[in-house]
Amino acid sequence: MGQFSGGCYLSLGILVFLGLQFPVTVARGSRSDALQHGTSGTLPHFLQEPDDAYIIKSNPIKLKCQARPALQIFFKCNGEWVHQSQHQSQEHTDQGTGLKIREVMINVSRQQVEDFHGPEDYWCLCVAWSHLGTSKSRKATVRIAYLRKNFEQDPQGRDVPIKGMIVLHCRPPEGVPVAEVEWLKNDEPVDSDENIDTRADHNLIIQEARLSDSGNYTCLASNIVAKRRSLTATVVVFVNGGWSLWTDWSACNVRCGRGVQKRSRTCTNPAPLNGGAFCEGMSVQKSTCNALCPVDGGWEEWTEWTVCNAECERQRSRDCTAPEPKHGGKLCEGAAMGIDNCTGGLCAQSLEGNSDVALYSGLAAGVVMVVVLIVAVTLYRRNQSEYGVDVIDSSALTGGFQSFSFKTARQGNPLLMNSSLQPDLTVSRTYTSPICFQDSMDKELISQEPSLFDPLPDLKVKVHSSFMVSLGVSERGAEYHAQKAHPQTFPRGPAPDYSGVGVEGTLRGRKEKIIFATHPTSMSSRPPLSTAGVFGHAGGRLVVPNTGVSLLVPHGGVAEDNTWEMYMVINQEDSSSNTTSEESQEVVLSPEVTYGPPGLDLSCPVTLTIAHCAEVAADKWSIRLKRQTQDNIWEEVMSVEEESTSCYCLLEAQCCHLLLERPGRYVLVGEPLTQDAMKRLRLAVFGSADNSNPLGYNLRVYCVDDTPCAFQDVVLGERVRGGRLLEEPKTLLFRGNSFSLQLSIQDVPQFLWSIKPFTTCQEFSFSQVWVSNQRPLQCAFSLERYSPASSQLSCKISVRQVKGQEQILQVYTSVVKSEKEVVPFFTQSDCTITSQTGSRAFKIPLSIRQRICATFDTANAKGKDWQLLAQKLHIDRNLCYFARQHSPSAVILSLWEAQHQDTGDLDSLASALEEIGKVHSTTSSRATGMTTTHASLSLGRSTEELDTEFT
């Protein structure tokens, strides 16, 4: 502040010179006015000083001053006083102090500023007077605002490798006031973060370039006058290509001898993008190979002739095992069994030497037979024997057999968040759940619904087909009474743990104890699935729940008065390196299953059912059965396409039924014949809250071989984690074309959720998926809510094979649900009933089974009837295996039982028997016992006549 020391009169003289009336005003004022304006002894104090201002276009600006106490206030601009007429004054009294406050304002035009040509900018200040002196305000500059059009430096576009640094320079146009700079990407503002800096001297700096950073960048300069846009700079973030893993070696291009095989890789890890460089090097490698040549089969030596039987025939046999046909070699030519008549030798002499004895013996036997038959007919008519059912009549099979299924009723899936979908996780397309009841319900179910377990209820079936006379069944008035079997189910508690143990079993009598010794070995990384049961002459079935694995022990397989304790174990160790050979492209298609004990001695083969994951519809696979030896070496037992007398394999779309005679560990492996070979993958998505982040949520996507055993492992693991199934599991056909599997999350609400960077797209290599060997593959997506109020999550997860199929998993769930989810019944610990014995394990009643076997095992003029039975049941290959069995029909029926253990449908068997009955009725011979005419006439005959003819 400045002050005049010469007193008031010098200032008044100056004002008079300027033509002002201030002295007159002061002279006329009274002393009281002077005291009111500041006789307290203070100089004027500025309450508001003029501010710097900019003239925009032609609009004048206003400068304002306010002081207390002040008699007058005047502006002084560029050293000159502003005329009083240009001032606008106001005066009011401060209510607090009673002092007068004066306010003055002037206008400054653009013309005034342009006409000033001083060494500095146009300026103005205020001077305030009181009776004690004057005070000066700060200088306020007035400038004309502008912004030039051209940038001093425009940003330049560039190509940058991924994770490289991006620097874009920008120097804005000259302007008053100085322009501020803002960066735009595709006309949207660019915000600064940890990776992007826009504050460094108007430059844009991106520390690590991402694919999303590609775009058109513009520098925007602006001040109070205008905005200016720079030239557009195009930034391209490119990715150089990288090689994928080598595929497995292809099959040898020759079937026998020296050939060539190759493997390939693709430039997809990553693929070149946005002009990135292509991979350097070769994409295909070739190597020489030696293919195993076919080995034709050869006959072993004939066995010794058997002793002459009652029909004066003797038999001998030979096997096609010297050598066995391998690698596509031819089967042995000729008959495997020889029959010779021995009446010209020992049998004839015996008859001549003992003719009298034979005569009397025959008469005595005849009398006894007549008596026995009379008694039998009497009992038959009185009690209506249980053998009076016509097995050829489909109505008897469909109405008389009370079939049961191991599949339980479908219920809503409690794992799904959206219960309205109600998927059925107990099955996958055609898989059904084995029988499983809670212990508390067993007695009630057995007592209240015996028909679920009994082969036949009390029913009467009338005979309609004359073909049954050959089975020893009267046609008219015959009735069948089924006896309810006593329940025999073992074990009641959980199955013993046979993990990692070698089991030795010994045969026992009814009154002997079971000797069952275990020898510990190394434990597996995952607990195996196992079951066990005690089986006698009646046979039974072992089931490992929810795995698609079961074992059928046929009736009569165990000798009478003997009992075996049998077990079945599913190995969950990762032993694929030993299962498949390194030279081939074999892939494990099923779980490894062991049944025993090793010393098991049965009179007929057991039926082992194993689920697999191969898509076998198009004949793109070469599937083999392997068995582990005592030296832990996997040897090939047979190929599914070849014929063998050692075992039998019936391959279906979802599972494989094996007829085996040697206990041990078995597995199915496959070798793709073309790149079109496919295996089924089951896809499932589970979700759970992030325990380390209250706003976090984790999505886990599983890709696992499409077998019940492999998927059950996923569900058990998610049960421990507390995960919830968010979408019905889906099936993906994965091709053997060496391309990877890509998983990506899409349609995540951007304003509600954020996802962890660089995780939106994930990938499994081809080899990881192709040789997963029942092991689940898992990828995770970590998401975070912006606000706790966001309680819903909706998105899509795409699972896609490059140049293959794609499946979409739709997720819509609540992330705040806290109640504990109920685990589906197929993972509960109360599934304890895993074995069945006796008639409860079979759909065909024992009496009907025995009568069918007795009929079809007998030869007739046109050949073996069991071959016709096999043909009608669509078992028409590798018949040489059944020919060497003691009862081919019994083995065929056991295979049929294994095929239909879940469906409970007897229509196929009934239809087959009905067709065979028609064949017999039209081509009747003495083997069938009646012609069609005879059958039609028999309807009008009495029961006694039919019984007599049957006798």
PDB file of N, CA and C in Angstrom, residues 441-475:
ATOM      1  N   MET A 441     -34.115 -96.626   5.108  1.00  0.00           N
ATOM      2  CA  MET A 441     -35.238 -96.916   4.230  1.00  0.00           C
ATOM      3  C   MET A 441     -35.201 -98.335   3.692  1.00  0.00           C
ATOM      4  N   ASP A 442     -34.119 -99.067   3.892  1.00  0.00           N
ATOM      5  CA  ASP A 442     -33.971-100.373   3.246  1.00  0.00           C
ATOM      6  C   ASP A 442     -35.090-101.326   3.624  1.00  0.00           C
ATOM      7  N   LYS A 443     -35.324-101.489   4.920  1.00  0.00           N
ATOM      8  CA  LYS A 443     -36.315-102.468   5.356  1.00  0.00           C
ATOM      9  C   LYS A 443     -37.707-102.083   4.876  1.00  0.00           C
ATOM     10  N   GLU A 444     -37.975-100.783   4.904  1.00  0.00           N
ATOM     11  CA  GLU A 444     -39.308-100.358   4.488  1.00  0.00           C
ATOM     12  C   GLU A 444     -39.517-100.628   3.007  1.00  0.00           C
ATOM     13  N   LEU A 445     -38.482-100.352   2.193  1.00  0.00           N
ATOM     14  CA  LEU A 445     -38.618-100.596   0.764  1.00  0.00           C
ATOM     15  C   LEU A 445     -38.744-102.083   0.472  1.00  0.00           C
ATOM     16  N   ILE A 446     -37.980-102.900   1.188  1.00  0.00           N
ATOM     17  CA  ILE A 446     -38.014-104.338   0.921  1.00  0.00           C
ATOM     18  C   ILE A 446     -39.350-104.930   1.338  1.00  0.00           C
ATOM     19  N   SER A 447     -39.897-104.449   2.445  1.00  0.00           N
ATOM     20  CA  SER A 447     -41.132-105.028   2.947  1.00  0.00           C
ATOM     21  C   SER A 447     -42.352-104.535   2.190  1.00  0.00           C
ATOM     22  N   GLN A 448     -42.327-103.240   1.787  1.00  0.00           N
ATOM     23  CA  GLN A 448     -43.513-102.675   1.171  1.00  0.00           C
ATOM     24  C   GLN A 448     -43.540-102.869  -0.334  1.00  0.00           C
ATOM     25  N   GLU A 449     -42.407-102.961  -0.991  1.00  0.00           N
ATOM     26  CA  GLU A 449     -42.397-103.116  -2.424  1.00  0.00           C
ATOM     27  C   GLU A 449     -41.520-104.297  -2.820  1.00  0.00           C
ATOM     28  N   PRO A 450     -41.955-105.488  -2.532  1.00  0.00           N
ATOM     29  CA  PRO A 450     -41.134-106.651  -2.885  1.00  0.00           C
ATOM     30  C   PRO A 450     -40.987-106.834  -4.371  1.00  0.00           C
ATOM     31  N   SER A 451     -41.898-106.286  -5.165  1.00  0.00           N
ATOM     32  CA  SER A 451     -41.813-106.489  -6.601  1.00  0.00           C
ATOM     33  C   SER A 451     -40.589-105.812  -7.204  1.00  0.00           C
ATOM     34  N   LEU A 452     -40.004-104.826  -6.493  1.00  0.00           N
ATOM     35  CA  LEU A 452     -38.806-104.180  -7.008  1.00  0.00           C
ATOM     36  C   LEU A 452     -37.622-105.123  -7.037  1.00  0.00           C
ATOM     37  N   PHE A 453     -37.638-106.111  -6.134  1.00  0.00           N
ATOM     38  CA  PHE A 453     -36.504-107.016  -6.037  1.00  0.00           C
ATOM     39  C   PHE A 453     -36.830-108.424  -6.525  1.00  0.00           C
ATOM     40  N   ASP A 454     -38.106-108.869  -6.406  1.00  0.00           N
ATOM     41  CA  ASP A 454     -38.442-110.238  -6.773  1.00  0.00           C
ATOM     42  C   ASP A 454     -38.457-110.399  -8.279  1.00  0.00           C
ATOM     43  N   PRO A 455     -37.908-111.527  -8.795  1.00  0.00           N
ATOM     44  CA  PRO A 455     -37.933-111.742 -10.238  1.00  0.00           C
ATOM     45  C   PRO A 455     -39.350-111.862 -10.774  1.00  0.00           C
ATOM     46  N   LEU A 456     -40.227-112.542 -10.072  1.00  0.00           N
ATOM     47  CA  LEU A 456     -41.599-112.729 -10.537  1.00  0.00           C
ATOM     48  C   LEU A 456     -42.566-112.596  -9.374  1.00  0.00           C
ATOM     49  N   PRO A 457     -43.686-111.954  -9.576  1.00  0.00           N
ATOM     50  CA  PRO A 457     -44.742-111.968  -8.558  1.00  0.00           C
ATOM     51  C   PRO A 457     -45.615-113.205  -8.741  1.00  0.00           C
ATOM     52  N   ASP A 458     -46.617-113.322  -7.907  1.00  0.00           N
ATOM     53  CA  ASP A 458     -47.588-114.404  -8.107  1.00  0.00           C
ATOM     54  C   ASP A 458     -48.452-114.053  -9.301  1.00  0.00           C
ATOM     55  N   LEU A 459     -48.267-114.785 -10.398  1.00  0.00           N
ATOM     56  CA  LEU A 459     -49.072-114.513 -11.575  1.00  0.00           C
ATOM     57  C   LEU A 459     -49.326-115.813 -12.302  1.00  0.00           C
ATOM     58  N   LYS A 460     -50.286-115.762 -13.190  1.00  0.00           N
ATOM     59  CA  LYS A 460     -50.629-116.908 -14.008  1.00  0.00           C
ATOM     60  C   LYS A 460     -50.543-116.479 -15.462  1.00  0.00           C
ATOM     61  N   VAL A 461     -49.786-117.253 -16.254  1.00  0.00           N
ATOM     62  CA  VAL A 461     -49.597-116.931 -17.653  1.00  0.00           C
ATOM     63  C   VAL A 461     -50.071-118.107 -18.481  1.00  0.00           C
ATOM     64  N   LYS A 462     -50.942-117.873 -19.380  1.00  0.00           N
ATOM     65  CA  LYS A 462     -51.494-118.937 -20.194  1.00  0.00           C
ATOM     66  C   LYS A 462     -50.583-119.193 -21.385  1.00  0.00           C
ATOM     67  N   VAL A 463     -50.365-120.464 -21.705  1.00  0.00           N
ATOM     68  CA  VAL A 463     -49.474-120.851 -22.788  1.00  0.00           C
ATOM     69  C   VAL A 463     -50.211-120.707 -24.104  1.00  0.00           C
ATOM     70  N   HIS A 464     -49.537-120.101 -25.100  1.00  0.00           N
ATOM     71  CA  HIS A 464     -50.166-119.914 -26.404  1.00  0.00           C
ATOM     72  C   HIS A 464     -49.341-120.497 -27.530  1.00  0.00           C
ATOM     73  N   SER A 465     -48.066-120.786 -27.342  1.00  0.00           N
ATOM     74  CA  SER A 465     -47.213-121.212 -28.438  1.00  0.00           C
ATOM     75  C   SER A 465     -46.923-122.689 -28.356  1.00  0.00           C
ATOM     76  N   SER A 466     -47.069-123.400 -29.468  1.00  0.00           N
ATOM     77  CA  SER A 466     -46.793-124.830 -29.498  1.00  0.00           C
ATOM     78  C   SER A 466     -45.309-125.109 -29.389  1.00  0.00           C
ATOM     79  N   PHE A 467     -44.486-124.123 -29.644  1.00  0.00           N
ATOM     80  CA  PHE A 467     -43.049-124.359 -29.534  1.00  0.00           C
ATOM     81  C   PHE A 467     -42.623-124.732 -28.123  1.00  0.00           C
ATOM     82  N   MET A 468     -43.396-124.357 -27.139  1.00  0.00           N
ATOM     83  CA  MET A 468     -43.018-124.634 -25.753  1.00  0.00           C
ATOM     84  C   MET A 468     -43.186-126.099 -25.401  1.00  0.00           C
ATOM     85  N   VAL A 469     -43.843-126.869 -26.255  1.00  0.00           N
ATOM     86  CA  VAL A 469     -43.916-128.301 -25.986  1.00  0.00           C
ATOM     87  C   VAL A 469     -42.523-128.893 -25.989  1.00  0.00           C
ATOM     88  N   SER A 470     -41.625-128.311 -26.833  1.00  0.00           N
ATOM     89  CA  SER A 470     -40.248-128.807 -26.854  1.00  0.00           C
ATOM     90  C   SER A 470     -39.512-128.468 -25.576  1.00  0.00           C
ATOM     91  N   LEU A 471     -40.022-127.483 -24.819  1.00  0.00           N
ATOM     92  CA  LEU A 471     -39.418-127.157 -23.529  1.00  0.00           C
ATOM     93  C   LEU A 471     -40.025-127.985 -22.415  1.00  0.00           C
ATOM     94  N   GLY A 472     -40.982-128.855 -22.731  1.00  0.00           N
ATOM     95  CA  GLY A 472     -41.609-129.651 -21.685  1.00  0.00           C
ATOM     96  C   GLY A 472     -42.710-128.911 -20.981  1.00  0.00           C
ATOM     97  N   VAL A 473     -43.443-128.037 -21.678  1.00  0.00           N
ATOM     98  CA  VAL A 473     -44.479-127.235 -21.053  1.00  0.00           C
ATOM     99  C   VAL A 473     -45.812-127.574 -21.697  1.00  0.00           C
ATOM    100  N   SER A 474     -46.794-127.889 -20.905  1.00  0.00           N
ATOM    101  CA  SER A 474     -48.134-128.130 -21.431  1.00  0.00           C
ATOM    102  C   SER A 474     -48.733-126.821 -21.885  1.00  0.00           C
ATOM    103  N   GLU A 475     -49.530-126.875 -22.945  1.00  0.00           N
ATOM    104  CA  GLU A 475     -50.024-125.645 -23.541  1.00  0.00           C
ATOM    105  C   GLU A 475     -51.299-125.144 -22.905  1.00  0.00           C
TER     106      GLU A 475
END
